[in-house]
Structures are given as C-alpha cells and as structure tokens.
Coordinates of C-alpha atoms and ligand atoms in Angstrom, one line a residue:
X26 CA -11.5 31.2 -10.2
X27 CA -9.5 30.7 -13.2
X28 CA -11.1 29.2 -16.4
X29 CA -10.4 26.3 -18.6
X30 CA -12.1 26.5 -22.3
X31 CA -13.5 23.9 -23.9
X32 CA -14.4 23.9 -27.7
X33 CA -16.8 21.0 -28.8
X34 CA -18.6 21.4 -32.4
X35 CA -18.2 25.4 -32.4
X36 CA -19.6 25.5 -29.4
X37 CA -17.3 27.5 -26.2
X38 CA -17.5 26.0 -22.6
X39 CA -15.6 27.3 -19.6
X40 CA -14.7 24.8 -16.8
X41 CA -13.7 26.0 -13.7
X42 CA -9.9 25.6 -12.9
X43 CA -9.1 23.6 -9.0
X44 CA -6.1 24.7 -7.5
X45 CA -4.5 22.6 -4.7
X46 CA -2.7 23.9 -1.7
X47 CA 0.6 23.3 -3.1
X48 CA -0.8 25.0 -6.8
X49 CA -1.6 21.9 -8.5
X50 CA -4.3 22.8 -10.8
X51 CA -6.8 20.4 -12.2
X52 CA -10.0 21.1 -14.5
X53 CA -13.1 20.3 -12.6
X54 CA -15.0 17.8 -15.1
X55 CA -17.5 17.0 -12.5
X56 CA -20.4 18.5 -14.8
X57 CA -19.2 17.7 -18.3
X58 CA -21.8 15.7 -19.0
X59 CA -24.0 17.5 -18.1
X60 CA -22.9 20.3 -20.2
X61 CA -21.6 19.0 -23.1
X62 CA -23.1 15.6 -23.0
X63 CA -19.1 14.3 -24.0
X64 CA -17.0 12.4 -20.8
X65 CA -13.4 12.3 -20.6
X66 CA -11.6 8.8 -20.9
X67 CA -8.5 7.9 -19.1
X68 CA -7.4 4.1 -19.0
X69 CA -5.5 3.6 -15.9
X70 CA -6.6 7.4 -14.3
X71 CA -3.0 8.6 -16.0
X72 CA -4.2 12.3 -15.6
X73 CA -7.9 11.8 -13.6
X74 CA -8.2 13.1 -10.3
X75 CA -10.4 11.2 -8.6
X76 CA -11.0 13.3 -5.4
X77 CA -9.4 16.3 -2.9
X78 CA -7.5 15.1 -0.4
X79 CA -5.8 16.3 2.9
X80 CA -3.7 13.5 4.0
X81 CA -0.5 13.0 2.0
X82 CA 1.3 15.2 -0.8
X83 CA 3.2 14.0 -3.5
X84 CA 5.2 15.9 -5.7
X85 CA 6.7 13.1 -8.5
X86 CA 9.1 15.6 -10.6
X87 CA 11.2 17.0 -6.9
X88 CA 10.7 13.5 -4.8
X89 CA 8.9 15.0 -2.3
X90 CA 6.5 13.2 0.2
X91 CA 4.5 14.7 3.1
X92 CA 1.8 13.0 5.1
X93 CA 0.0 16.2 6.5
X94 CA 2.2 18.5 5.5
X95 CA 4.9 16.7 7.6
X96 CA 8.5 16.0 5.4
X97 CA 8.4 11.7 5.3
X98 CA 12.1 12.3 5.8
X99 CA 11.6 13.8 9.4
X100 CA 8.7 11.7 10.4
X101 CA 10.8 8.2 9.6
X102 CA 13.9 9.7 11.6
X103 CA 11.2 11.1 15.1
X104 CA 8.2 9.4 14.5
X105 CA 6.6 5.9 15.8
X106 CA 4.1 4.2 13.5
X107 CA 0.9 4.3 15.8
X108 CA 1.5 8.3 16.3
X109 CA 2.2 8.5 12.3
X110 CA -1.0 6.4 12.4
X111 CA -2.5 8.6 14.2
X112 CA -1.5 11.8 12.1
X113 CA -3.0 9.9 9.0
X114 CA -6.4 9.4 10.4
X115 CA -7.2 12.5 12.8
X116 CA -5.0 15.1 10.5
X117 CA -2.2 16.3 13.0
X118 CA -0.2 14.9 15.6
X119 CA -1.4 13.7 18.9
X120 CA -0.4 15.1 21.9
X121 CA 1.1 13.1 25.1
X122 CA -2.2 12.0 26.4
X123 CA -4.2 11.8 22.7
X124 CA -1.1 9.5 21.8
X125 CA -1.1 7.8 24.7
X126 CA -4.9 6.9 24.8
X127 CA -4.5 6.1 21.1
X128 CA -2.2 3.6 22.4
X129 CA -3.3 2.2 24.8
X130 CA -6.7 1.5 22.7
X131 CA -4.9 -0.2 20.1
X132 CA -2.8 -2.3 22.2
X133 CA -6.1 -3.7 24.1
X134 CA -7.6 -5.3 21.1
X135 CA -4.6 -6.7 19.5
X136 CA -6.3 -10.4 20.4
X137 CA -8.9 -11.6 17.7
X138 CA -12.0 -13.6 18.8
X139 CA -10.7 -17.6 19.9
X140 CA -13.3 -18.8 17.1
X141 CA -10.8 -17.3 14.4
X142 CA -7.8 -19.3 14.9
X143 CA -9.9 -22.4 13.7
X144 CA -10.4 -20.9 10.4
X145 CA -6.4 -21.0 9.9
X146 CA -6.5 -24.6 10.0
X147 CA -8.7 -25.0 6.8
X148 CA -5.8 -23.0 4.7
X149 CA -3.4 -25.2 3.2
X150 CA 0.0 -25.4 4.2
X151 CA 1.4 -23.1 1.7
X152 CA -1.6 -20.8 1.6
X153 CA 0.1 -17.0 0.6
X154 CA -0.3 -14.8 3.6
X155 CA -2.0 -12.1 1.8
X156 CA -4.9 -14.8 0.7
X157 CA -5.4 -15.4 4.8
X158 CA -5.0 -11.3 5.3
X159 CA -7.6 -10.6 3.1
X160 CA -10.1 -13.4 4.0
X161 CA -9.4 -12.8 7.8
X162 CA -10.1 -9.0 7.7
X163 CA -13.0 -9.4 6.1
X164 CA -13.8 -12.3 8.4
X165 CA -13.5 -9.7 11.0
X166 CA -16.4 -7.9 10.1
X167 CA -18.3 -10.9 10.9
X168 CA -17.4 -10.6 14.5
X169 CA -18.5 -6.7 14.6
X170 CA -21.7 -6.6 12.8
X171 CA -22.5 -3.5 14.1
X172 CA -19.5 -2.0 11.7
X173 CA -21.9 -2.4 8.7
X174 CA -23.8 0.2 9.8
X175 CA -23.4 3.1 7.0
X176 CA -23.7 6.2 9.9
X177 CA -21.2 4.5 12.4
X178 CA -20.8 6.9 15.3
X179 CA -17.2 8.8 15.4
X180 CA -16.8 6.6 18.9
X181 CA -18.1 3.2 16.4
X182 CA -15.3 4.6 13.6
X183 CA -12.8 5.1 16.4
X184 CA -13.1 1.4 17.9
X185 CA -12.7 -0.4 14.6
X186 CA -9.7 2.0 13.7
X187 CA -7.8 0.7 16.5
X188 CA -9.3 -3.1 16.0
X189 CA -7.8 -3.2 12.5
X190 CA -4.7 -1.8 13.6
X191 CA -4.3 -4.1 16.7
X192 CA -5.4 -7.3 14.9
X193 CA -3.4 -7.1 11.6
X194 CA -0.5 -7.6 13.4
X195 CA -1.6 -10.8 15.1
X196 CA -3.3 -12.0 12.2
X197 CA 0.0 -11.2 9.7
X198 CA 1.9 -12.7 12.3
X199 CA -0.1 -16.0 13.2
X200 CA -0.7 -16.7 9.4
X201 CA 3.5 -17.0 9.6
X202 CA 3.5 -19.6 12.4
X203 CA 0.7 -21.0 10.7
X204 CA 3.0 -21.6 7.4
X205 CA 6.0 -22.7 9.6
X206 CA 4.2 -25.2 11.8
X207 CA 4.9 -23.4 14.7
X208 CA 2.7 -22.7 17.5
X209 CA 1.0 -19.4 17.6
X210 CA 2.1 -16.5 20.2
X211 CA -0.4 -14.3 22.1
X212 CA 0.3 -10.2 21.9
X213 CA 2.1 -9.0 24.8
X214 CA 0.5 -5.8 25.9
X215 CA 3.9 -4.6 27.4
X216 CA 5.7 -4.6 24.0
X217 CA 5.3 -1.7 21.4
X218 CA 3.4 -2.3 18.1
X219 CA 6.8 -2.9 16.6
X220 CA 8.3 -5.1 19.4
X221 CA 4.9 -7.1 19.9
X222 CA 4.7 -7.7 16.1
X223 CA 8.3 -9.2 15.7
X224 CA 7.4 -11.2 19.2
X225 CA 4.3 -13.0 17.7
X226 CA 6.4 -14.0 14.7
X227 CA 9.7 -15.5 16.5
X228 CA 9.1 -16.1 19.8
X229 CA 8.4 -19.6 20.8
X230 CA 7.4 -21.1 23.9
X231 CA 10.1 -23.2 24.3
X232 CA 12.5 -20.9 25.0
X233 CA 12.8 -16.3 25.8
X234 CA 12.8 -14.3 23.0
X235 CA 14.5 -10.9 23.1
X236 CA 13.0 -8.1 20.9
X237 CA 16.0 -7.1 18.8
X238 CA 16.0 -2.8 19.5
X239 CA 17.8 -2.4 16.0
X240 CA 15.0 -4.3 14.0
X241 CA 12.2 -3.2 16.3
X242 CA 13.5 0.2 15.1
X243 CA 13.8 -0.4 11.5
X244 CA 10.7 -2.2 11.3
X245 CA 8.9 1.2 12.9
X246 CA 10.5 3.2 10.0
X247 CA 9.4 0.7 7.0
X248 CA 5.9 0.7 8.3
X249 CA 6.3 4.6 8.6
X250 CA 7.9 4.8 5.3
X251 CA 4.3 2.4 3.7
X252 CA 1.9 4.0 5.8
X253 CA -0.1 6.4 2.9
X254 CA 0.5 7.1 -0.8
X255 CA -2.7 9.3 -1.5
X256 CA -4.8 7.6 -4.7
X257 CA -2.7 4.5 -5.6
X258 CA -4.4 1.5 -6.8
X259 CA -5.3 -0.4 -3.5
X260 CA -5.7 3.4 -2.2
X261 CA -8.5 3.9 -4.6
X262 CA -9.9 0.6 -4.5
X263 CA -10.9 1.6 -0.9
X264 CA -12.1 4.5 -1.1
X265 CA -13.9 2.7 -4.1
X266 CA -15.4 0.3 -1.8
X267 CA -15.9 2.1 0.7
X268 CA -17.8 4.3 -1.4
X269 CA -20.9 2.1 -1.3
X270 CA -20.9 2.8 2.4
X271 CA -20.1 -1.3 2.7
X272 CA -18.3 -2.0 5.8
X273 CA -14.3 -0.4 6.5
X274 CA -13.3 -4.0 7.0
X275 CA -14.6 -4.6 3.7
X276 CA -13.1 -1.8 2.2
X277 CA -9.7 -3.0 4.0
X278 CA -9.7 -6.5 2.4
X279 CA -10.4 -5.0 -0.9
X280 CA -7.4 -2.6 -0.7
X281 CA -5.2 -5.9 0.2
X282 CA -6.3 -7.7 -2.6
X283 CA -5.6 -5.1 -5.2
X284 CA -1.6 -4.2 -3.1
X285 CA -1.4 -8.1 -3.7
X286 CA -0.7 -7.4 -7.2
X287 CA 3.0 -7.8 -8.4
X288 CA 2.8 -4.2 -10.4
X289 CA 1.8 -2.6 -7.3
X290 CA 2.6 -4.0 -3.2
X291 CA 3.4 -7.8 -4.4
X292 CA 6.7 -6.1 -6.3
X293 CA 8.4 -6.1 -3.3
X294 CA 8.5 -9.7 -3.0
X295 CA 9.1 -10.5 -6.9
X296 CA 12.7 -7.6 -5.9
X297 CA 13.7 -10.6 -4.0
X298 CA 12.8 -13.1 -6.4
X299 CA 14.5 -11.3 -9.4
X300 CA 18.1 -10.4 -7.2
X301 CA 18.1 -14.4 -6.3
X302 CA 17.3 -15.1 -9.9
X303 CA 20.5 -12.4 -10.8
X304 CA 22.7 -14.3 -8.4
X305 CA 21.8 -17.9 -9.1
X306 CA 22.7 -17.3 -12.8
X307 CA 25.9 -15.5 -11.8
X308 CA 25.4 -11.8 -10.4
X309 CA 25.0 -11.3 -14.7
X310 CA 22.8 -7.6 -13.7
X311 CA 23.4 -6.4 -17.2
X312 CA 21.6 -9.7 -18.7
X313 CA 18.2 -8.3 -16.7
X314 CA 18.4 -4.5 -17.2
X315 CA 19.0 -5.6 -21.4
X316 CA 15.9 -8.2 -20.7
X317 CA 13.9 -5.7 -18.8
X318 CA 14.6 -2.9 -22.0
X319 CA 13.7 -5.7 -24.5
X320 CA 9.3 -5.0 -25.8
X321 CA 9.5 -8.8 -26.7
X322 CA 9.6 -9.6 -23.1
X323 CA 6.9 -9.2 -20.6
X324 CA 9.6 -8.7 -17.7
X325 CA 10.0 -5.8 -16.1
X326 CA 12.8 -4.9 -13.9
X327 CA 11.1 -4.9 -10.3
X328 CA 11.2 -2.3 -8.0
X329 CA 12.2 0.1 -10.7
X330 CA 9.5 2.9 -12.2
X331 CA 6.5 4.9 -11.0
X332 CA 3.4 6.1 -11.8
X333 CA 3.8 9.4 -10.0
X334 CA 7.8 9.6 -8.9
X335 CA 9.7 10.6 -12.2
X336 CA 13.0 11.4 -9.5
X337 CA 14.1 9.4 -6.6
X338 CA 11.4 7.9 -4.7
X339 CA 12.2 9.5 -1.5
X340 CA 11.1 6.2 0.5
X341 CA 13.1 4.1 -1.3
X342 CA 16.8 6.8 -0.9
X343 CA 15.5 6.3 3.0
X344 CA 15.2 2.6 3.2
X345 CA 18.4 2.3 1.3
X346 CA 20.4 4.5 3.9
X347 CA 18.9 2.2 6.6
X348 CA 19.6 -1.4 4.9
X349 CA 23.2 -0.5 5.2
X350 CA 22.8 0.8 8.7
X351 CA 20.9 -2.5 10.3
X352 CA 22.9 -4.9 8.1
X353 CA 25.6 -3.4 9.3
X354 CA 24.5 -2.9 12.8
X355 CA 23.8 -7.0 13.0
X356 CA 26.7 -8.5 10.7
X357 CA 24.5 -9.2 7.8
X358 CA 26.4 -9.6 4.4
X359 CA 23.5 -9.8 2.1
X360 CA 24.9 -10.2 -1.3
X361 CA 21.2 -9.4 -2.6
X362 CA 22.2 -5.9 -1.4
X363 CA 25.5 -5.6 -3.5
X364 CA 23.2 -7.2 -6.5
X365 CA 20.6 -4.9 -5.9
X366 CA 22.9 -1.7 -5.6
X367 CA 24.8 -2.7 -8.8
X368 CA 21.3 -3.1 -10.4
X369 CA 20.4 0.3 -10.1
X370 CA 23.7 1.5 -10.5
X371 CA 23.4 0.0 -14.4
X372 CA 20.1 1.3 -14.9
X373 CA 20.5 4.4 -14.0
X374 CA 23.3 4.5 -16.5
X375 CA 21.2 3.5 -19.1
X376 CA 19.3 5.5 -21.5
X377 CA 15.7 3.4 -21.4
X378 CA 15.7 3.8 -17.8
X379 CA 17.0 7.4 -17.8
X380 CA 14.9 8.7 -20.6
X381 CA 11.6 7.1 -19.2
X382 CA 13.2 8.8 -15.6
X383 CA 12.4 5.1 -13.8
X384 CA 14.1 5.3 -10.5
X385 CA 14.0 2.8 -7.6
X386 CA 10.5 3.0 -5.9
X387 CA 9.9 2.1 -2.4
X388 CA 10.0 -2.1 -3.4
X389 CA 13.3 -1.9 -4.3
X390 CA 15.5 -2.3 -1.3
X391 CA 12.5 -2.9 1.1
X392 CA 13.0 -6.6 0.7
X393 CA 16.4 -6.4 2.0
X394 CA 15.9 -5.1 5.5
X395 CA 12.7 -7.5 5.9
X396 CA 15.1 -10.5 5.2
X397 CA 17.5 -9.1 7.4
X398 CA 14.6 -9.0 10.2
X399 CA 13.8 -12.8 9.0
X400 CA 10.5 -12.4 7.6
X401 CA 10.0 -14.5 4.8
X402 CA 9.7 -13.4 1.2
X403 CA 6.1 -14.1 1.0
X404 CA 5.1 -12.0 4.0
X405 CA 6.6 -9.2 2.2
X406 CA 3.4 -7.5 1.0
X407 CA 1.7 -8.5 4.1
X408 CA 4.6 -6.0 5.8
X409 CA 3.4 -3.4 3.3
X410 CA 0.1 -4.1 4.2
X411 CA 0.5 -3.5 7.6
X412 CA 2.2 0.1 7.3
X413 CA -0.5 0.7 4.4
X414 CA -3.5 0.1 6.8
X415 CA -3.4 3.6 8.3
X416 CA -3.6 5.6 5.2
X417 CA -6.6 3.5 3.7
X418 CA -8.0 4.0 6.8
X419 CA -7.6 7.7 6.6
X420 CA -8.5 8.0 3.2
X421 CA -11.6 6.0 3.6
X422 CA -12.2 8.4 6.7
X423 CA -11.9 11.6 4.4
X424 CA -13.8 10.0 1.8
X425 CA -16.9 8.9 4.2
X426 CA -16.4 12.4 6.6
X427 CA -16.7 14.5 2.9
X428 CA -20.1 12.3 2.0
X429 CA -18.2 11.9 -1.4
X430 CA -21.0 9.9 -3.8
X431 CA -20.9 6.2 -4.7
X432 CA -17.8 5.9 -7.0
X433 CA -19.3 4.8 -11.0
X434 CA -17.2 5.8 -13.5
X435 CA -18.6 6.1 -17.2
X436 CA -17.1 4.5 -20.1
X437 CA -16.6 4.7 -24.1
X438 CA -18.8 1.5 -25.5
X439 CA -16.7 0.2 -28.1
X440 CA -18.7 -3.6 -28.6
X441 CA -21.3 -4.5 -31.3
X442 CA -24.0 -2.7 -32.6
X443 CA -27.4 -3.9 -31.9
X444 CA -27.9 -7.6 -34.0
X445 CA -30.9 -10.0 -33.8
X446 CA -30.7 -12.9 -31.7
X447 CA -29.8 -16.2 -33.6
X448 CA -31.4 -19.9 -32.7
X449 CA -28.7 -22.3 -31.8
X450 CA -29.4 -24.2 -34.7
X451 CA -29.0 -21.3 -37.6
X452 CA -25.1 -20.7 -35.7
X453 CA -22.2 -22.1 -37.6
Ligands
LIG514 C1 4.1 0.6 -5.7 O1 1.1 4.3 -7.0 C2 1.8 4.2 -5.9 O2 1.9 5.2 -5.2 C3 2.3 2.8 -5.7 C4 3.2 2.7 -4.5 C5 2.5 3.0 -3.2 O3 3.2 3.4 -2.2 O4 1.3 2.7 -3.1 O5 4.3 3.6 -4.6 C6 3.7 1.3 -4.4 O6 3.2 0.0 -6.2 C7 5.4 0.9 -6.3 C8 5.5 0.3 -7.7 C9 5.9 -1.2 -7.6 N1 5.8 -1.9 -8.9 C10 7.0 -2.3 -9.5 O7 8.1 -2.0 -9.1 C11 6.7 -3.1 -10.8 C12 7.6 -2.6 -11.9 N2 7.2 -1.2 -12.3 C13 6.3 -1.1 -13.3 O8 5.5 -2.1 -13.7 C14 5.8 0.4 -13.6 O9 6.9 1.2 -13.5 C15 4.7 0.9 -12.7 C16 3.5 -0.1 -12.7 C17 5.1 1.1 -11.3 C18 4.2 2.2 -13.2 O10 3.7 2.0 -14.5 P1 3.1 3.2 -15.4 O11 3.1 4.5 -14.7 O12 1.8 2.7 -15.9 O13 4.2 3.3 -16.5 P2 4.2 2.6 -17.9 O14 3.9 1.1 -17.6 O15 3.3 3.3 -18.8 O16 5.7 2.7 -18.3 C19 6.2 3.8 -19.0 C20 7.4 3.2 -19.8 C21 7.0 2.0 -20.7 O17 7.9 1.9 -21.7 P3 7.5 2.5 -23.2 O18 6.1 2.0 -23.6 O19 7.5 4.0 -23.0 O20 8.5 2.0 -24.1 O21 8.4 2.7 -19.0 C22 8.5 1.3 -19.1 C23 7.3 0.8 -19.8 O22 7.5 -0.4 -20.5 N3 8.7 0.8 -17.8 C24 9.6 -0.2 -17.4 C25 9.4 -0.4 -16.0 N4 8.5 0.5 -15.6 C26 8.0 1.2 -16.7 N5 10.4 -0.9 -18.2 C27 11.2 -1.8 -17.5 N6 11.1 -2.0 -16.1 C28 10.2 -1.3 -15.4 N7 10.2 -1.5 -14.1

C-alpha cells in the first residue's frame, strides 16, 4: 500500500494511502490521533472523506455520474425510479420477479395510518411542505415502534424501505391538497409510483383525472436524476443520524431538514424565485449575474456552482434536454425557460463564473419542468426529496450493514482560557 509522510516536530510518520475503485486516493487519518496526537481540520469537509462507499461515483472535473457503476445518462433514458430505487439500496439491478416483488411491496403500503391525516389539520394554512415532510416522517416512526430497534432484521429493514418509499408520495402529495383546500386523494394501487403520485396531487373527486404519459414520464426521470449524490449535506446528515443507530425514519427527517436549506435542495425553489424576480424587473439577466459577482452582496446566482461538479453537472445538461422536450410536447411557453437559458448563457461568458468553473447544477432547470407538471414552487424540494429518499436510504443501509462507529467529529478549541467565576454583583 502506498505511503503518505507526515513530518510533525522532526518527527517522520507514514499514513497509509486508500485508493478507490476508480483511483481516487485519500490518506487514511483514521489513527492520527492516536499517533501524533494532532487532528486534521476541515470546515465544511472541503477535502475530508468521511467514509467508503459503493453506491454512486462522482467524478466533478469530467461530469460524470454513476449510481452503481451504471452511467446516470443511461439509467434516466431505460430506467423507472422504483428499479433505480432498487439498484441504490440492494447494489445491482433487480431482475423481473425481484422488481416485480419490489413493487408490488411498495405499492401496498402507500396508505399511512387514518390517525395521521388529523395531524394535517393542526398545520397552518400556509405551512411549507417540507416542515409537514419532515414532521410526518418522523411521525411515522411512531406508528412502527418496532423500527427503533438498533438490530432490525434484513426482512424489518426491507418493510420500512418500502413504507418510506410508498408513503412519501402520499404524504408529499396530501400536504398539497392540504395547502390548496382540496380534498385529499387515496393511492391507487393500479397506477405506477409516478402516475399514482401526480393522481394524489390533481385528481379530484368531482370529476376523472387522466395521468398525463408525458409528465408521468418526466417526472420518473427527475426523481431518477435526484435519487443519490454520495456524501452531500443532507446525505451525510443521515448517515450522521443514523449513526447513533436512532431509527431510519429518524435519520430520514433529518436528511429533509438539512436538503431544506436554500444552499443545498431548497435552491431549486429560490431558481424559480430569482427567474420571476429577472422577469418582473424586465428579463435585465445581466443586472443578476453583475449582482451575483458583486462580495458586497450576499446573493448568489441560484442554481449555479458546486461543491464537487467543476464541469457540467451532468443532471442538470439532462434535465435541460427534457424541459425543452415536455414543454414542447404540451404547448408550454415558459418564458422562465428563455430567462433561465439566457442566464447561463451570460455566466458562462463571464470570467467569475468561468474562472471559479460554476456551471448549472441539477436546481437550475429542475424548476422548469415541475411548473410545467403544475407542482407548485414550494413543493419543489419536497420533489427532490422524494427522488433523494432512495439514496439516503442506501447510504444509511451501507453505513448500518459496514457497523461504521457513531459519527463525533473532533474540533480546534479556539474560546477562552480558563477564568474564575464572577458574582453578578462584581460584573459591569
Ligand atoms: C445541491 O453536494 C451535492 O451533491 C448537492 C446536490 C445533491 O444532489 O445533493 O448536488 C444538490 O445542493 C446543488 C447546489 C444547490 N445550491 C445552489 O445552487 C446555491 C448556489 N450555489 C452556491 O451557494 C455554491 O455554489 C454551493 C453551495 C453549491 C457550493 O459552494 P462551495 O463549494 O462551498 O463553494 P464556495 O461557496 O466556496 O464558492 C467558491 C467561490 C466563492 O467565490 P470566491 O470566494 O472564490 O470569490 O465561488 C463563488 C463563491 O462566492 N460562488 C458563487 C456561487 N457559487 C459559488 N458566486 C455566485 N453565485 C454562485 N451560485
């Protein structure tokens, strides 16, 4: 194994040198402490690898995506969600009858318990969806106590898999209705995940409802496209959760709290905001790429930059080839989508955003197609939610199948020095 060297006070330590299956290499810290008595710090986990993973490759500089070892190119063109779901969490495609049982589990516990739909009448009116997604999931657990267990059987893992995947659709969808004052819709087991999702949001009893093939197929490939991302933020909080062996459901709502977040899965619903800003003062998309370049400002141009992408996110080339497609397909004219492509056709002409290599991530255009679908702005990152739900799970699988330790990272204290305690009456 090759060596890294470490020089600390004179003194010579060799670290061992992890390479990945794609020849990543990383320096295995794991005993540095130990040895040297130093740890490493890393605000934000810029260059920390915080485990080995199997489920999805990323490789930022070539734009490349795989979700075990499968091109995310092919799989949003062949795939369905529930067998790309399926591929997250068991490691390899199903076959006919593993996908069909897979299935036909998921779409038999797509109801939640009757007691549930009282709690959405104690949310206000305007409550955000992902406040309701979070509090229902965990909720959840409170129907399944028996999840809590820390050595849940691979049958007890298996059963709340396909609960969480069943339910967040009628939950997502319900907390919709809910905001509308419209009455609820039941699943209907005869629809796919897609079709029965879009059928709980816009059908109503007053009159048929007709899933829409070209959206049913779109939405498949966006919640394809958000299924897994290996270690981002809500990804880690998981895993992070999950870490103290406290309940998967509880590991779920933590991971949609922290996608809630307007830097991370919440962007895709301030893309919207900032292209309607754009056109109510004009279409003017120079005015926000100068105002996004501008360090007095806190704005950021949303939807633009990445973390680990420094080239095309490959999600968000895909998503853009399919706006134009279903627009298209259903007679939209969305001038958000001219605003949006002119947007990125000024950035990418612009030094800062060139030099910095931000491209459009997977936020960017998602927006467009769920308007197009008529889901409402704020339900965006309770879409991304949905196609996220499978790679938490996975990676909380991996994490919990491994018997990786509780996650406690160490820090640099940086706060006073020991002082005396002073009476009330000697402060000034
Ligand atoms: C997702 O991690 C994942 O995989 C996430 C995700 C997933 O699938 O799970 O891909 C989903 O969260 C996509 C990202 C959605 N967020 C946004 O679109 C919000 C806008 N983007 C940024 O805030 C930012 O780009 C991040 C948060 C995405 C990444 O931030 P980093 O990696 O911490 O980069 P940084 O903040 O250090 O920025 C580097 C430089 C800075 O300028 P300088 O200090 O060098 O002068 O680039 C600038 C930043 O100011 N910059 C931007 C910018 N993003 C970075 N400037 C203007 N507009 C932007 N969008």
């Amino acid at each position: 194994m090759d060596k890294a060297k470490l020089i600390i006070d004179d003194q010579t330590h060799e670290l061992d040198i992890v390479v990945g299956t794609e020849g990543e290499r990383a320096i295995d810290i794991s005993n540095l402490r130990t040895e040297t008595g130093l740890i490493t710090s890393d605000s934000g986990f810029k260059s920390t690898g915080s485990t080995r993973s199997a489920i999805t490759f990323l490789d930022g500089e070539n734009g490349v995506l795989r979700y075990r070892g499968y091109p995310i190119e092919q799989l949003a063109e062949k795939s369905s969600f529930l067998e790309v779901a399926y591929l997250l969490i068991y490691g390899d495609l199903p076959n006919a009858t593993e996908l069909e049982n897979f299935t036909y589990g998921v779409t038999r516990h797509t109801l939640i318990h009757e007691d549930m739909k009282k709690f959405y009448e104690g949310y206000p009116a305007k409550a955000h969806p992902m406040g309701i997604l979070a509090s229902m999931i965990s909720a959840l657990s409170t129907f399944y106590p028996e999840a809590q267990k820390s050595d849940l059987s691979p049958k007890e893992v298996d059963i709340t898999v396909k609960r969480l995947i069943a339910k967040i659709a009628t939950i997502s969808a319900w907390s919709y209705k809910k905001s509308m004052g419209l009455p609820i819709m039941y699943p209907q087991n005869r629809l796919s995940y897609c079709g029965n999702f879009l059928h709980m949001m816009f059908a109503l009893p007053t009159e048929d409802y007709e899933v829409n093939p070209v959206i049913e197929k779109a939405l498949n490939t966006l919640l394809i496209l958000h299924a897994d991302h290996e270690q981002n933020c809500s990804t880690s909080t998981v895993r992070m959760a999950g870490s103290s062996h406290a309940s998967l459901y509880a590991a779920i709502s933590s991971g949609v709290c922290a996608l809630w977040g307007p830097l991370h899965g919440g962007a895709n619903q301030e893309v919207i905001e900032m292209l309607e800003k754009i056109q109510a003062e004009g279409g003017d998309v120079k005015k926000m790429v100068e105002k996004a370049k501008d360090k007095e400002s806190s704005f950021r141009l949303m939807g633009f930059g990445h973390r680990v992408y420094k080239n095309f996110d490959p999600r968000a080339k895909i998503i853009k080839e399919v706006c134009d497609e279903v627009l298209d397909d259903l007679g939209i004219d969305d001038p958000l989508l001219d605003i949006a492509k002119s947007l990125e056709e000024v950035a990418l002409s612009d030094s800062y955003f060139v030099d910095r290599k931000l491209y459009p991530n997977v936020d960017f255009y998602s927006g467009i197609l769920y308007r197009a679908m008529g889901i409402p702005t704020e339900m965006f990152t309770v879409m991304f939610s949905m196609g996220r739900l499978p790679g938490w799970i996975a990676q909380w699988k991996e994490m919990r199948d491994n018997n990786e330790p509780i996650s406690r990272p160490r820090q640099v204290y940086v706060g006073a020095n020991e002082r005396p305690y002073v009476d009330l009456k000697n402060r000034k």
